[in-house]
Amino acid sequence: MRTHRQLVLYKSILPVLQESGCPFCRFLKEYQTARLQNHPKDSIHRLCNFHTWGLAAVQDAPAAAQIFIKLVDVPAFLSEPGIECDICKEVLAEEDLRIRELVSSLSQAEVSEWLRGGAVLCKPHGAKLRRQVSPQFAARVDAIIENYRQQLAGELQHLRDEPEPERAGWGALGRAAEFLVSQRGLHS
Ligand SMILES: [Zn+2]
Ligand SMILES: [Zn+2]
């Protein structure tokens, strides 16, 4: 979760279709960073491993400190893993909302442009999307995932065989991680 940069607050999945990568991952990455940075006071009581580290990385340190003050005060037996994370719950609800938004927008020009111009989906979001669409569109989703899988396999082989001395950012490794598990937190 990158947090040291300008946040983009999307209100709809449609403009995100013009960006690179899985549009749901991109949307949710911005969304969960925004939720960690600007949440109403006292709205966070439990955080998973992933979002605890995400909170430690936010730019607004005093606001994060306020949440950590409450979290470190929780007795150990209440903070055991398996208890639901407040940010994961919100991200999951937003993910459902955005998948339904795309499903109801399949006839929009933005979606046809996305499909024509090298659409990308990660495996988890492709799987969630294909459950809600017609068999024809599900076949389209399968083709998108398979194309991207082949492209990634090529990039990873290139990286293995010709490693660059200085790695710029996450590159193919980040794209591979996103393809496999999406940008969501650890719970799915
Ligand atoms: Zn995704
Ligand atoms: Zn979480």
PDB file of C-alpha atoms and ligand atoms in Angstrom:
ATOM      1  CA  MET A   1       0.000   0.000   0.000  1.00  0.00           C
ATOM      2  CA  ARG A   2       1.710   3.192  -1.147  1.00  0.00           C
ATOM      3  CA  THR A   3       0.692   6.155   0.918  1.00  0.00           C
ATOM      4  CA  HIS A   4       3.306   8.866   0.320  1.00  0.00           C
ATOM      5  CA  ARG A   5       1.728  10.517  -2.678  1.00  0.00           C
ATOM      6  CA  GLN A   6      -1.364  12.382  -3.734  1.00  0.00           C
ATOM      7  CA  LEU A   7      -4.533  10.361  -3.218  1.00  0.00           C
ATOM      8  CA  VAL A   8      -6.942  10.007  -6.112  1.00  0.00           C
ATOM      9  CA  LEU A   9     -10.488   9.773  -4.848  1.00  0.00           C
ATOM     10  CA  TYR A  10     -12.571   7.902  -7.392  1.00  0.00           C
ATOM     11  CA  LYS A  11     -16.348   8.085  -7.164  1.00  0.00           C
ATOM     12  CA  SER A  12     -17.040   5.515  -9.881  1.00  0.00           C
ATOM     13  CA  ILE A  13     -15.284   2.521 -11.465  1.00  0.00           C
ATOM     14  CA  LEU A  14     -15.789   3.910 -14.998  1.00  0.00           C
ATOM     15  CA  PRO A  15     -12.972   6.538 -15.046  1.00  0.00           C
ATOM     16  CA  VAL A  16     -10.596   3.958 -13.531  1.00  0.00           C
ATOM     17  CA  LEU A  17     -11.016   1.751 -16.627  1.00  0.00           C
ATOM     18  CA  GLN A  18      -8.706   4.147 -18.499  1.00  0.00           C
ATOM     19  CA  GLU A  19      -5.853   3.519 -16.025  1.00  0.00           C
ATOM     20  CA  SER A  20      -3.402   0.622 -16.255  1.00  0.00           C
ATOM     21  CA  GLY A  21      -3.779  -2.623 -14.272  1.00  0.00           C
ATOM     22  CA  CYS A  22      -6.869  -4.158 -12.662  1.00  0.00           C
ATOM     23  CA  PRO A  23      -9.397  -1.307 -12.230  1.00  0.00           C
ATOM     24  CA  PHE A  24     -10.870  -2.809  -9.038  1.00  0.00           C
ATOM     25  CA  CYS A  25      -7.408  -3.122  -7.465  1.00  0.00           C
ATOM     26  CA  ARG A  26      -6.605   0.472  -8.366  1.00  0.00           C
ATOM     27  CA  PHE A  27      -9.934   1.746  -7.055  1.00  0.00           C
ATOM     28  CA  LEU A  28      -9.628  -0.186  -3.777  1.00  0.00           C
ATOM     29  CA  LYS A  29      -5.984   0.747  -3.245  1.00  0.00           C
ATOM     30  CA  GLU A  30      -6.947   4.427  -3.243  1.00  0.00           C
ATOM     31  CA  TYR A  31     -10.073   3.720  -1.224  1.00  0.00           C
ATOM     32  CA  GLN A  32      -8.360   1.854   1.616  1.00  0.00           C
ATOM     33  CA  THR A  33      -5.548   4.412   1.825  1.00  0.00           C
ATOM     34  CA  ALA A  34      -8.173   7.161   2.078  1.00  0.00           C
ATOM     35  CA  ARG A  35     -10.032   5.202   4.771  1.00  0.00           C
ATOM     36  CA  LEU A  36      -6.845   4.789   6.804  1.00  0.00           C
ATOM     37  CA  GLN A  37      -5.944   8.468   6.436  1.00  0.00           C
ATOM     38  CA  ASN A  38      -9.316  10.128   6.887  1.00  0.00           C
ATOM     39  CA  HIS A  39     -11.675   8.150   9.019  1.00  0.00           C
ATOM     40  CA  PRO A  40     -14.003   9.607  11.569  1.00  0.00           C
ATOM     41  CA  LYS A  41     -12.451   9.511  15.028  1.00  0.00           C
ATOM     42  CA  ASP A  42     -13.343   6.390  17.023  1.00  0.00           C
ATOM     43  CA  SER A  43     -14.442   4.477  13.910  1.00  0.00           C
ATOM     44  CA  ILE A  44     -11.524   2.030  13.987  1.00  0.00           C
ATOM     45  CA  HIS A  45     -11.433  -0.579  16.742  1.00  0.00           C
ATOM     46  CA  ARG A  46      -9.830  -3.610  15.120  1.00  0.00           C
ATOM     47  CA  LEU A  47      -7.260  -3.865  12.343  1.00  0.00           C
ATOM     48  CA  CYS A  48      -5.774  -6.892  10.596  1.00  0.00           C
ATOM     49  CA  ASN A  49      -2.023  -7.329  10.128  1.00  0.00           C
ATOM     50  CA  PHE A  50      -2.078  -5.743   6.644  1.00  0.00           C
ATOM     51  CA  HIS A  51      -4.047  -2.659   7.661  1.00  0.00           C
ATOM     52  CA  THR A  52      -2.117  -2.205  10.916  1.00  0.00           C
ATOM     53  CA  TRP A  53       1.058  -1.807   8.844  1.00  0.00           C
ATOM     54  CA  GLY A  54      -0.881   0.368   6.394  1.00  0.00           C
ATOM     55  CA  LEU A  55      -1.838   2.661   9.271  1.00  0.00           C
ATOM     56  CA  ALA A  56       1.797   2.811  10.416  1.00  0.00           C
ATOM     57  CA  ALA A  57       2.701   4.107   6.917  1.00  0.00           C
ATOM     58  CA  VAL A  58       0.120   6.896   6.563  1.00  0.00           C
ATOM     59  CA  GLN A  59       1.339  10.480   6.203  1.00  0.00           C
ATOM     60  CA  ASP A  60      -0.802  11.999   8.938  1.00  0.00           C
ATOM     61  CA  ALA A  61       1.194  10.633  11.879  1.00  0.00           C
ATOM     62  CA  PRO A  62      -0.727  12.437  14.689  1.00  0.00           C
ATOM     63  CA  ALA A  63      -4.068  11.070  13.433  1.00  0.00           C
ATOM     64  CA  ALA A  64      -2.573   7.573  13.119  1.00  0.00           C
ATOM     65  CA  ALA A  65      -1.114   7.907  16.626  1.00  0.00           C
ATOM     66  CA  GLN A  66      -4.602   8.594  17.986  1.00  0.00           C
ATOM     67  CA  ILE A  67      -5.886   5.335  16.561  1.00  0.00           C
ATOM     68  CA  PHE A  68      -2.831   3.409  17.748  1.00  0.00           C
ATOM     69  CA  ILE A  69      -3.340   4.805  21.275  1.00  0.00           C
ATOM     70  CA  LYS A  70      -6.733   3.084  21.372  1.00  0.00           C
ATOM     71  CA  LEU A  71      -5.508  -0.086  19.666  1.00  0.00           C
ATOM     72  CA  VAL A  72      -2.557  -0.661  22.016  1.00  0.00           C
ATOM     73  CA  ASP A  73      -4.959  -0.232  24.919  1.00  0.00           C
ATOM     74  CA  VAL A  74      -7.096  -3.212  23.849  1.00  0.00           C
ATOM     75  CA  PRO A  75      -6.446  -6.276  26.050  1.00  0.00           C
ATOM     76  CA  ALA A  76      -4.394  -8.951  24.260  1.00  0.00           C
ATOM     77  CA  PHE A  77      -7.179 -11.561  24.334  1.00  0.00           C
ATOM     78  CA  LEU A  78      -9.421  -9.225  22.316  1.00  0.00           C
ATOM     79  CA  SER A  79      -6.831  -8.498  19.633  1.00  0.00           C
ATOM     80  CA  GLU A  80      -6.268 -12.102  18.593  1.00  0.00           C
ATOM     81  CA  PRO A  81      -6.296 -12.836  14.868  1.00  0.00           C
ATOM     82  CA  GLY A  82      -9.591 -13.943  13.395  1.00  0.00           C
ATOM     83  CA  ILE A  83     -11.504 -10.966  14.718  1.00  0.00           C
ATOM     84  CA  GLU A  84     -12.806  -8.864  11.847  1.00  0.00           C
ATOM     85  CA  CYS A  85     -10.863  -5.786  10.688  1.00  0.00           C
ATOM     86  CA  ASP A  86     -12.831  -2.530  10.355  1.00  0.00           C
ATOM     87  CA  ILE A  87     -11.024  -1.456   7.162  1.00  0.00           C
ATOM     88  CA  CYS A  88     -11.334  -4.928   5.549  1.00  0.00           C
ATOM     89  CA  LYS A  89     -15.105  -4.810   6.153  1.00  0.00           C
ATOM     90  CA  GLU A  90     -15.357  -1.415   4.434  1.00  0.00           C
ATOM     91  CA  VAL A  91     -13.130  -2.454   1.536  1.00  0.00           C
ATOM     92  CA  LEU A  92     -15.183  -5.613   0.991  1.00  0.00           C
ATOM     93  CA  ALA A  93     -18.436  -3.615   0.855  1.00  0.00           C
ATOM     94  CA  GLU A  94     -16.891  -1.100  -1.581  1.00  0.00           C
ATOM     95  CA  GLU A  95     -15.552  -3.957  -3.731  1.00  0.00           C
ATOM     96  CA  ASP A  96     -19.043  -5.497  -4.004  1.00  0.00           C
ATOM     97  CA  LEU A  97     -20.490  -2.087  -4.866  1.00  0.00           C
ATOM     98  CA  ARG A  98     -17.934  -1.435  -7.657  1.00  0.00           C
ATOM     99  CA  ILE A  99     -18.324  -4.911  -9.179  1.00  0.00           C
ATOM    100  CA  ARG A 100     -22.101  -4.377  -9.283  1.00  0.00           C
ATOM    101  CA  GLU A 101     -21.515  -0.927 -10.801  1.00  0.00           C
ATOM    102  CA  LEU A 102     -19.460  -2.417 -13.638  1.00  0.00           C
ATOM    103  CA  VAL A 103     -22.003  -5.209 -14.197  1.00  0.00           C
ATOM    104  CA  SER A 104     -24.762  -2.624 -14.563  1.00  0.00           C
ATOM    105  CA  SER A 105     -22.600  -0.470 -16.902  1.00  0.00           C
ATOM    106  CA  LEU A 106     -21.649  -3.122 -19.476  1.00  0.00           C
ATOM    107  CA  SER A 107     -23.406  -1.191 -22.262  1.00  0.00           C
ATOM    108  CA  GLN A 108     -21.529   2.061 -21.501  1.00  0.00           C
ATOM    109  CA  ALA A 109     -18.928   3.426 -23.939  1.00  0.00           C
ATOM    110  CA  GLU A 110     -16.198   3.400 -21.229  1.00  0.00           C
ATOM    111  CA  VAL A 111     -16.605  -0.359 -20.818  1.00  0.00           C
ATOM    112  CA  SER A 112     -16.459  -1.116 -24.565  1.00  0.00           C
ATOM    113  CA  GLU A 113     -13.334   1.050 -24.846  1.00  0.00           C
ATOM    114  CA  TRP A 114     -11.763  -0.793 -21.928  1.00  0.00           C
ATOM    115  CA  LEU A 115     -12.528  -4.174 -23.529  1.00  0.00           C
ATOM    116  CA  ARG A 116     -11.107  -3.069 -26.894  1.00  0.00           C
ATOM    117  CA  GLY A 117      -7.970  -1.502 -25.427  1.00  0.00           C
ATOM    118  CA  GLY A 118      -6.241  -4.347 -23.556  1.00  0.00           C
ATOM    119  CA  ALA A 119      -8.412  -4.727 -20.456  1.00  0.00           C
ATOM    120  CA  VAL A 120      -6.665  -6.209 -17.400  1.00  0.00           C
ATOM    121  CA  LEU A 121      -8.192  -8.006 -14.394  1.00  0.00           C
ATOM    122  CA  CYS A 122      -6.513  -9.739 -11.472  1.00  0.00           C
ATOM    123  CA  LYS A 123      -7.619 -13.308 -10.751  1.00  0.00           C
ATOM    124  CA  PRO A 124      -9.695 -12.566  -7.594  1.00  0.00           C
ATOM    125  CA  HIS A 125     -11.611  -9.692  -9.220  1.00  0.00           C
ATOM    126  CA  GLY A 126     -12.035 -11.606 -12.465  1.00  0.00           C
ATOM    127  CA  ALA A 127     -13.528 -14.503 -10.455  1.00  0.00           C
ATOM    128  CA  LYS A 128     -15.909 -12.182  -8.591  1.00  0.00           C
ATOM    129  CA  LEU A 129     -16.971 -10.412 -11.778  1.00  0.00           C
ATOM    130  CA  ARG A 130     -17.598 -13.557 -13.841  1.00  0.00           C
ATOM    131  CA  ARG A 131     -20.069 -14.870 -11.223  1.00  0.00           C
ATOM    132  CA  GLN A 132     -22.401 -11.947 -11.927  1.00  0.00           C
ATOM    133  CA  VAL A 133     -22.406 -11.789 -15.726  1.00  0.00           C
ATOM    134  CA  SER A 134     -23.783 -13.743 -18.710  1.00  0.00           C
ATOM    135  CA  PRO A 135     -21.877 -16.828 -19.943  1.00  0.00           C
ATOM    136  CA  GLN A 136     -20.703 -14.810 -22.983  1.00  0.00           C
ATOM    137  CA  PHE A 137     -19.252 -12.055 -20.843  1.00  0.00           C
ATOM    138  CA  ALA A 138     -17.784 -14.623 -18.426  1.00  0.00           C
ATOM    139  CA  ALA A 139     -15.891 -16.108 -21.398  1.00  0.00           C
ATOM    140  CA  ARG A 140     -14.615 -12.602 -22.146  1.00  0.00           C
ATOM    141  CA  VAL A 141     -13.417 -12.260 -18.538  1.00  0.00           C
ATOM    142  CA  ASP A 142     -11.620 -15.620 -18.831  1.00  0.00           C
ATOM    143  CA  ALA A 143      -9.877 -14.410 -21.991  1.00  0.00           C
ATOM    144  CA  ILE A 144      -8.794 -11.159 -20.266  1.00  0.00           C
ATOM    145  CA  ILE A 145      -7.283 -13.114 -17.363  1.00  0.00           C
ATOM    146  CA  GLU A 146      -5.544 -15.607 -19.665  1.00  0.00           C
ATOM    147  CA  ASN A 147      -4.039 -12.834 -21.853  1.00  0.00           C
ATOM    148  CA  TYR A 148      -2.739 -10.993 -18.828  1.00  0.00           C
ATOM    149  CA  ARG A 149      -1.401 -14.220 -17.283  1.00  0.00           C
ATOM    150  CA  GLN A 150       0.629 -14.891 -20.434  1.00  0.00           C
ATOM    151  CA  GLN A 151       1.909 -11.312 -20.529  1.00  0.00           C
ATOM    152  CA  LEU A 152       2.970 -11.514 -16.865  1.00  0.00           C
ATOM    153  CA  ALA A 153       4.641 -14.898 -17.355  1.00  0.00           C
ATOM    154  CA  GLY A 154       6.726 -13.343 -20.144  1.00  0.00           C
ATOM    155  CA  GLU A 155       7.672 -10.340 -17.980  1.00  0.00           C
ATOM    156  CA  LEU A 156       8.653 -12.595 -15.054  1.00  0.00           C
ATOM    157  CA  GLN A 157      10.796 -14.849 -17.252  1.00  0.00           C
ATOM    158  CA  HIS A 158      12.519 -11.765 -18.622  1.00  0.00           C
ATOM    159  CA  LEU A 159      13.172 -10.510 -15.088  1.00  0.00           C
ATOM    160  CA  ARG A 160      14.543 -13.913 -14.034  1.00  0.00           C
ATOM    161  CA  ASP A 161      16.827 -14.254 -17.040  1.00  0.00           C
ATOM    162  CA  GLU A 162      17.973 -10.644 -17.380  1.00  0.00           C
ATOM    163  CA  PRO A 163      17.809  -9.017 -13.960  1.00  0.00           C
ATOM    164  CA  GLU A 164      18.345  -5.276 -13.975  1.00  0.00           C
ATOM    165  CA  PRO A 165      21.039  -3.942 -11.611  1.00  0.00           C
ATOM    166  CA  GLU A 166      18.685  -1.344 -10.106  1.00  0.00           C
ATOM    167  CA  ARG A 167      15.051  -2.257  -9.707  1.00  0.00           C
ATOM    168  CA  ALA A 168      12.696   0.619 -10.288  1.00  0.00           C
ATOM    169  CA  GLY A 169       9.672   0.090  -8.064  1.00  0.00           C
ATOM    170  CA  TRP A 170       7.726  -3.139  -7.902  1.00  0.00           C
ATOM    171  CA  GLY A 171       7.383  -3.584 -11.650  1.00  0.00           C
ATOM    172  CA  ALA A 172       6.523  -7.086 -12.813  1.00  0.00           C
ATOM    173  CA  LEU A 173       6.742  -8.535  -9.274  1.00  0.00           C
ATOM    174  CA  GLY A 174       4.127  -6.100  -7.985  1.00  0.00           C
ATOM    175  CA  ARG A 175       1.902  -6.797 -10.979  1.00  0.00           C
ATOM    176  CA  ALA A 176       2.274 -10.550 -10.382  1.00  0.00           C
ATOM    177  CA  ALA A 177       1.385 -10.189  -6.685  1.00  0.00           C
ATOM    178  CA  GLU A 178      -1.675  -8.117  -7.578  1.00  0.00           C
ATOM    179  CA  PHE A 179      -2.734 -10.614 -10.249  1.00  0.00           C
ATOM    180  CA  LEU A 180      -2.589 -13.468  -7.729  1.00  0.00           C
ATOM    181  CA  VAL A 181      -4.163 -11.945  -4.636  1.00  0.00           C
ATOM    182  CA  SER A 182      -5.514  -8.472  -5.674  1.00  0.00           C
ATOM    183  CA  GLN A 183      -4.909  -5.269  -3.717  1.00  0.00           C
ATOM    184  CA  ARG A 184      -7.257  -6.181  -0.900  1.00  0.00           C
ATOM    185  CA  GLY A 185      -6.168  -6.799   2.627  1.00  0.00           C
ATOM    186  CA  LEU A 186      -5.334 -10.276   3.837  1.00  0.00           C
ATOM    187  CA  HIS A 187      -8.916 -11.385   4.356  1.00  0.00           C
ATOM    188  CA  SER A 188     -10.919 -12.456   1.353  1.00  0.00           C
TER     189      SER A 188
HETATM  190 ZN    ZN B   1      -8.025  -6.659  -8.954  1.00  0.00          ZN
HETATM  191 ZN    ZN B   2      -7.834  -5.330   7.268  1.00  0.00          ZN
END
